[in-house]
Tab-separated table of C-alpha atoms in Angstrom:
chain	number	residue	atom	x	y	z
A	1	MET	CA	-0.180	0.011	-0.065
A	2	ALA	CA	0.912	4.054	-0.343
A	3	GLY	CA	3.628	4.895	2.249
A	4	ALA	CA	4.409	0.874	2.632
A	5	VAL	CA	8.351	0.661	3.798
A	6	PRO	CA	10.055	-1.429	1.737
A	7	SER	CA	10.723	-5.205	2.881
A	8	GLU	CA	14.294	-5.840	3.827
A	9	SER	CA	14.960	-8.410	0.495
A	10	ARG	CA	13.796	-5.858	-1.814
A	11	LEU	CA	16.326	-3.119	0.182
A	12	ARG	CA	19.100	-5.654	-0.386
A	13	ALA	CA	17.516	-6.152	-3.414
A	14	ASP	CA	17.855	-2.374	-4.761
A	15	ALA	CA	21.444	-2.728	-3.012
A	16	ARG	CA	23.779	-5.781	-5.025
A	17	ARG	CA	21.974	-3.973	-7.726
A	18	ASN	CA	23.701	-0.143	-7.469
A	19	SER	CA	26.442	-2.130	-6.652
A	20	GLU	CA	26.594	-3.801	-10.196
A	21	GLN	CA	25.813	-0.935	-11.805
A	22	ILE	CA	28.688	0.542	-10.314
A	23	ARG	CA	30.789	-1.911	-10.279
A	24	SER	CA	29.919	-1.947	-14.362
A	25	ALA	CA	29.830	2.146	-14.603
A	26	ALA	CA	32.880	1.413	-12.769
A	27	ILE	CA	34.691	-1.062	-15.126
A	28	GLY	CA	33.901	1.169	-18.389
A	29	ALA	CA	35.187	4.153	-16.875
A	30	PHE	CA	39.061	2.856	-16.031
A	31	GLN	CA	38.972	1.500	-19.317
A	32	GLY	CA	38.793	4.434	-20.936
A	33	GLN	CA	40.072	6.797	-18.597
A	34	GLY	CA	42.382	5.121	-16.405
A	35	LEU	CA	41.882	4.796	-12.302
A	36	THR	CA	42.360	8.621	-11.959
A	37	VAL	CA	38.958	8.978	-13.349
A	38	PRO	CA	36.569	11.674	-11.315
A	39	LEU	CA	34.665	9.820	-9.054
A	40	GLU	CA	31.255	12.282	-10.360
A	41	GLU	CA	31.636	10.766	-13.499
A	42	VAL	CA	31.099	6.782	-12.161
A	43	ALA	CA	28.276	7.669	-9.941
A	44	LYS	CA	26.558	9.603	-12.831
A	45	ALA	CA	27.121	6.721	-15.155
A	46	ALA	CA	25.340	4.928	-13.070
A	47	GLY	CA	22.234	6.739	-12.191
A	48	VAL	CA	23.775	6.776	-8.642
A	49	SER	CA	24.928	9.731	-5.948
A	50	LYS	CA	28.596	9.752	-4.903
A	51	ALA	CA	27.251	9.336	-1.434
A	52	THR	CA	26.735	5.591	-2.625
A	53	ILE	CA	29.845	4.664	-3.789
A	54	PHE	CA	30.988	5.092	-0.407
A	55	ASN	CA	28.560	3.720	1.060
A	56	ARG	CA	28.957	0.282	-1.560
A	57	PHE	CA	32.712	-0.025	-1.804
A	58	GLY	CA	33.908	2.829	0.823
A	59	GLY	CA	34.915	4.275	-1.492
A	60	ARG	CA	38.110	4.902	-4.549
A	61	ILE	CA	40.179	1.845	-3.476
A	62	GLY	CA	37.257	-0.057	-2.311
A	63	LEU	CA	36.658	-0.009	-5.463
A	64	ILE	CA	39.483	0.350	-7.079
A	65	GLU	CA	40.076	-3.224	-5.912
A	66	ALA	CA	36.510	-4.389	-6.140
A	67	VAL	CA	37.129	-4.438	-10.396
A	68	ILE	CA	40.204	-4.190	-11.401
A	69	GLU	CA	40.524	-7.990	-11.924
A	70	GLU	CA	38.735	-7.181	-15.110
A	71	VAL	CA	39.889	-4.094	-15.514
A	72	VAL	CA	43.903	-4.514	-15.587
A	73	ALA	CA	45.366	-7.921	-13.743
A	74	ARG	CA	42.837	-10.451	-16.584
A	75	GLU	CA	45.152	-9.709	-19.220
A	76	LEU	CA	47.828	-8.839	-18.037
A	77	PHE	CA	48.180	-12.432	-16.367
A	78	ALA	CA	47.181	-12.998	-18.976
A	79	VAL	CA	49.972	-12.097	-21.246
A	80	ILE	CA	52.536	-13.725	-18.570
A	81	GLU	CA	51.094	-16.970	-18.625
A	82	HIS	CA	51.417	-17.331	-22.754
A	83	THR	CA	54.715	-15.333	-22.313
A	84	ARG	CA	55.932	-18.964	-20.793
A	85	THR	CA	55.012	-20.749	-23.179
A	86	ILE	CA	56.804	-19.815	-26.392
A	87	ASP	CA	60.149	-21.603	-27.036
A	88	ASP	CA	62.382	-19.363	-28.416
A	89	ALA	CA	63.783	-16.396	-25.543
A	90	GLY	CA	63.845	-13.933	-28.366
A	91	GLU	CA	60.078	-14.195	-30.017
A	92	ARG	CA	59.491	-14.444	-25.549
A	93	ILE	CA	60.925	-11.110	-25.543
A	94	ALA	CA	60.297	-9.815	-27.860
A	95	TYR	CA	56.614	-11.036	-27.746
A	96	TYR	CA	56.065	-9.639	-23.249
A	97	ILE	CA	57.353	-6.262	-24.650
A	98	THR	CA	55.196	-5.919	-27.488
A	99	ALA	CA	52.225	-6.717	-25.684
A	100	ILE	CA	52.682	-5.342	-22.509
A	101	ARG	CA	52.883	-1.737	-24.798
A	102	ASP	CA	49.326	-2.484	-26.626
A	103	LEU	CA	48.346	-3.044	-22.549
A	104	GLN	CA	50.003	0.138	-22.192
A	105	TYR	CA	47.984	2.512	-25.608
A	106	ARG	CA	44.512	0.116	-25.291
A	107	GLN	CA	43.970	0.070	-21.473
A	108	PRO	CA	44.755	3.763	-19.320
A	109	ALA	CA	44.649	1.800	-16.033
A	110	PHE	CA	47.208	-0.134	-16.525
A	111	ASN	CA	49.271	3.128	-16.543
A	112	ASP	CA	48.700	3.875	-13.364
A	113	VAL	CA	49.571	0.585	-12.050
A	114	LEU	CA	53.028	0.481	-14.081
A	115	LEU	CA	53.134	4.074	-11.933
A	116	GLN	CA	51.576	3.049	-8.550
A	117	THR	CA	48.898	5.601	-8.460
A	118	TYR	CA	47.072	4.595	-5.576
A	119	PRO	CA	50.581	2.362	-3.170
A	120	HIS	CA	48.215	1.863	-0.346
A	121	SER	CA	45.689	-0.568	-3.175
A	122	GLN	CA	47.348	-4.195	-1.543
A	123	GLN	CA	45.410	-5.278	-5.123
A	124	LEU	CA	47.395	-2.882	-7.365
A	125	MET	CA	51.199	-3.444	-5.168
A	126	GLU	CA	50.366	-7.172	-5.796
A	127	ILE	CA	50.392	-6.828	-9.313
A	128	CYS	CA	53.238	-4.795	-9.662
A	129	ARG	CA	54.779	-7.472	-8.014
A	130	VAL	CA	53.720	-10.643	-9.897
A	131	GLY	CA	54.461	-7.889	-13.158
A	132	SER	CA	58.584	-6.704	-11.875
A	133	GLU	CA	58.316	-11.030	-10.604
A	134	ALA	CA	57.880	-11.547	-14.068
A	135	ASN	CA	60.489	-9.167	-15.444
A	136	GLU	CA	62.870	-10.715	-14.313
A	137	GLU	CA	62.126	-13.762	-14.815
A	138	LEU	CA	62.526	-13.115	-18.657
A	139	ILE	CA	65.291	-10.763	-18.571
A	140	ALA	CA	67.139	-13.280	-17.914
A	141	ALA	CA	66.179	-16.092	-19.468
A	142	ALA	CA	66.406	-13.871	-22.177
A	143	ARG	CA	69.927	-12.653	-21.256
A	144	ALA	CA	71.512	-16.479	-20.641
A	145	SER	CA	70.583	-16.972	-24.176
A	146	ASP	CA	72.215	-13.990	-26.215
A	147	ALA	CA	68.818	-12.542	-27.048
A	148	LEU	CA	69.215	-9.468	-25.523
A	149	ARG	CA	72.194	-7.182	-24.968
A	150	PRO	CA	74.024	-8.133	-22.129
A	151	GLU	CA	74.040	-5.627	-20.142
A	152	PHE	CA	70.215	-4.915	-20.463
A	153	THR	CA	68.168	-5.128	-16.929
A	154	ALA	CA	64.922	-5.590	-15.811
A	155	GLY	CA	65.504	-2.082	-13.847
A	156	ASP	CA	65.828	-0.833	-17.751
A	157	LEU	CA	63.210	-3.032	-18.908
A	158	HIS	CA	60.452	-1.176	-16.082
A	159	ALA	CA	62.235	2.006	-17.113
A	160	LEU	CA	61.181	1.638	-20.022
A	161	VAL	CA	57.587	0.685	-19.196
A	162	VAL	CA	56.864	3.403	-16.244
A	163	ASP	CA	59.394	6.024	-19.216
A	164	SER	CA	55.564	5.344	-21.397
A	165	ALA	CA	53.229	4.870	-18.980
A	166	LEU	CA	54.204	8.913	-18.233
A	167	ALA	CA	53.989	10.446	-21.658
A	168	LEU	CA	50.798	8.187	-22.661
A	169	LYS	CA	49.097	9.494	-18.607
A	170	HIS	CA	51.454	13.466	-19.332
A	171	GLY	CA	51.689	13.350	-22.698
A	172	GLU	CA	49.970	13.818	-26.770
A	173	ARG	CA	48.434	9.842	-27.235
A	174	PRO	CA	50.882	9.181	-30.110
A	175	PRO	CA	48.561	7.625	-33.757
A	176	ARG	CA	49.340	3.717	-32.802
A	177	ASP	CA	50.723	3.711	-35.788
A	178	ASP	CA	53.741	6.303	-34.837
A	179	TYR	CA	53.385	3.582	-31.938
A	180	ASP	CA	53.942	0.943	-32.717
A	181	ARG	CA	57.077	1.733	-35.004
A	182	ARG	CA	59.115	2.824	-31.500
A	183	THR	CA	58.807	-0.725	-30.123
A	184	MET	CA	60.172	-2.019	-33.182
A	185	TYR	CA	62.671	0.346	-32.527
A	186	LEU	CA	62.871	-0.402	-28.610
A	187	LEU	CA	63.392	-4.253	-29.592
A	188	ASP	CA	66.264	-3.727	-32.589
A	189	GLY	CA	67.584	-1.883	-29.312
A	190	ILE	CA	67.792	-4.611	-27.081
A	191	ARG	CA	68.318	-6.735	-28.795
A	192	GLY	CA	71.710	-9.418	-28.791
A	193	ARG	CA	73.572	-11.349	-31.030
A	194	SER	CA	70.689	-14.295	-30.966
A	195	SER	CA	68.161	-11.750	-31.626
A	196	ALA	CA	69.829	-9.920	-34.665
A	197	SER	CA	67.744	-10.945	-36.933
A	198	GLY	CA	64.815	-12.478	-35.311
A	199	GLY	CA	61.757	-11.501	-33.385
A	200	ARG	CA	58.587	-10.019	-34.576
């Protein structure tokens, strides 16, 4: 009847619907604009108030952690796992660097992870740790097989992807063809003797 108090089950259903709407809006916003997108934009896309985001997720960090697997982690970990299936060390490192740079170009949120924009997020820092371990593993194997210049280190690779993250986040976004051409220049510059004429 008119003026009746909503039942507890109705309130729970509304809360679940709001949470799913917020998650969906956050995934789209983070993938399109990065993790620093104003929460007001997420709330507007979800059809809720900013306060509802805080009520459901505790704020930006909680919201990031609720969706970061779909936004970044799943695709990054798939790249790492596929890389490990490639037998040739030169092809392996070429695929990995190309795929990482592709992810950087397509997913602004990935650059926020690389830049550790939200260091208080345990999940973001865990993604960074897994990525760093993959870098070290791949670089060590590639150097051992002469697929990389002997002086090239995991720290160098980290610096290169961070430099790219900074440029993509704060600079003018280059056309995709130019970006891919620079990826090839990067690969040509770090190849060792065994892959001087190979790779992608």
